[in-house]
Short mmCIF file of C-alpha atoms in Angstrom, two decimals:
data_model
loop_
_atom_site.label_atom_id
_atom_site.label_comp_id
_atom_site.label_asym_id
_atom_site.label_seq_id
_atom_site.Cartn_x
_atom_site.Cartn_y
_atom_site.Cartn_z
CA MET A 904 16.68 -31.15 18.48
CA HIS A 905 17.69 -31.44 14.88
CA GLN A 906 18.19 -28.26 12.82
CA GLU A 907 15.22 -29.31 10.53
CA ASN A 908 12.92 -29.61 13.62
CA LYS A 909 14.07 -26.20 14.84
CA THR A 910 13.31 -24.66 11.48
CA VAL A 911 9.82 -26.15 11.40
CA LEU A 912 9.17 -24.93 14.94
CA PHE A 913 10.48 -21.46 14.13
CA MET A 914 8.21 -21.23 11.02
CA LEU A 915 5.26 -22.27 13.10
CA LEU A 916 6.02 -19.62 15.65
CA ILE A 917 6.23 -16.94 12.95
CA LYS A 918 2.99 -18.17 11.45
CA GLU A 919 1.31 -17.90 14.78
CA LEU A 920 2.75 -14.50 15.49
CA ILE A 921 1.37 -13.19 12.15
CA LYS A 922 -2.00 -14.73 12.78
CA SER A 923 -2.11 -13.28 16.30
CA LYS A 924 -1.95 -9.79 14.74
CA GLY A 925 -5.03 -10.50 12.54
CA LEU A 926 -3.12 -11.14 9.34
CA LYS A 927 -3.27 -14.15 7.18
CA ALA A 928 -0.07 -16.14 7.44
CA THR A 929 0.68 -16.64 3.81
CA PRO A 930 4.03 -18.24 2.71
CA GLN A 931 5.07 -14.74 1.33
CA ARG A 932 4.30 -12.98 4.64
CA ILE A 933 6.13 -15.72 6.69
CA ALA A 934 9.20 -15.47 4.35
CA ILE A 935 9.26 -11.67 4.51
CA TYR A 936 9.03 -11.70 8.32
CA GLU A 937 11.71 -14.40 8.50
CA SER A 938 13.83 -12.25 6.18
CA MET A 939 13.39 -9.22 8.49
CA ARG A 940 14.32 -11.40 11.50
CA LYS A 941 17.56 -12.27 9.69
CA LEU A 942 18.38 -8.82 8.44
CA GLY A 943 17.32 -6.93 11.57
CA HIS A 944 16.52 -3.70 9.66
CA ALA A 945 16.18 -3.32 5.94
CA CYS A 946 14.43 -1.42 3.12
CA ALA A 947 12.06 -3.25 0.77
CA ASP A 948 14.88 -3.61 -1.81
CA MET A 949 17.03 -5.49 0.62
CA VAL A 950 14.31 -7.94 1.43
CA VAL A 951 13.65 -8.52 -2.28
CA ASP A 952 17.39 -9.34 -2.71
CA ASP A 953 17.24 -11.68 0.23
CA LEU A 954 14.20 -13.57 -1.07
CA ARG A 955 14.74 -13.41 -4.78
CA GLN A 956 15.99 -16.97 -5.14
CA ASN A 957 13.04 -18.64 -3.35
CA PHE A 958 10.39 -16.13 -4.26
CA PRO A 959 11.25 -14.73 -7.77
CA SER A 960 7.73 -13.40 -8.38
CA LEU A 961 7.73 -11.07 -5.33
CA THR A 962 7.95 -7.54 -6.36
CA VAL A 963 9.32 -4.55 -4.41
CA ALA A 964 5.75 -3.15 -4.23
CA THR A 965 4.44 -6.42 -2.75
CA ILE A 966 7.16 -6.53 -0.23
CA TYR A 967 6.72 -2.92 0.67
CA ASN A 968 2.91 -3.44 1.21
CA VAL A 969 3.54 -6.48 3.46
CA LEU A 970 6.12 -4.50 5.38
CA GLU A 971 3.66 -1.68 5.83
CA SER A 972 1.04 -4.08 7.09
CA PHE A 973 3.45 -5.42 9.55
CA VAL A 974 4.11 -1.82 10.82
CA GLU A 975 0.38 -1.27 11.05
CA VAL A 976 -0.12 -4.22 13.44
CA GLY A 977 3.09 -3.60 15.47
CA LEU A 978 5.39 -6.34 14.10
CA LEU A 979 7.87 -3.84 12.73
CA VAL A 980 8.59 -0.10 13.00
CA LYS A 981 9.76 2.34 10.42
CA ARG A 982 13.04 4.18 10.95
CA PHE A 983 14.91 6.82 9.04
CA SER A 984 18.63 6.78 8.36
CA LEU A 985 20.76 9.92 8.58
CA ASN A 986 20.41 10.25 4.75
CA HIS A 987 16.69 10.12 5.21
CA LYS A 988 16.24 6.63 3.72
CA MET A 989 13.37 4.73 5.24
CA TYR A 990 14.09 1.26 6.84
CA PHE A 991 11.82 -1.23 8.49
CA ASP A 992 13.07 -2.60 11.80
CA ILE A 993 12.34 -5.81 13.65
CA ASN A 994 13.27 -4.12 16.98
CA ILE A 995 9.98 -2.40 17.84
CA HIS A 996 11.52 -0.75 20.89
CA GLU A 997 13.24 2.71 20.74
CA HIS A 998 16.96 2.57 20.35
#
């Protein structure tokens, strides 16, 4: 399978996953979830930095709200670092 086909398939899987949780699968939500899959765990600022080139209009507030909505439906969990900074984590199981 070509890389382009794998990318399209992966995007469709993300879209269906988001929709299965009752959320609208907007391009921004898909990009934010894809960014979290790549980063593993991140704060909203890190996701902004990752997406800035392709989505320059996305704000930290928008990304934070989307990340929070992902937590509410079980796609992500919140974790706190030793310095009490909050991160979002794609690994929803305890570790």
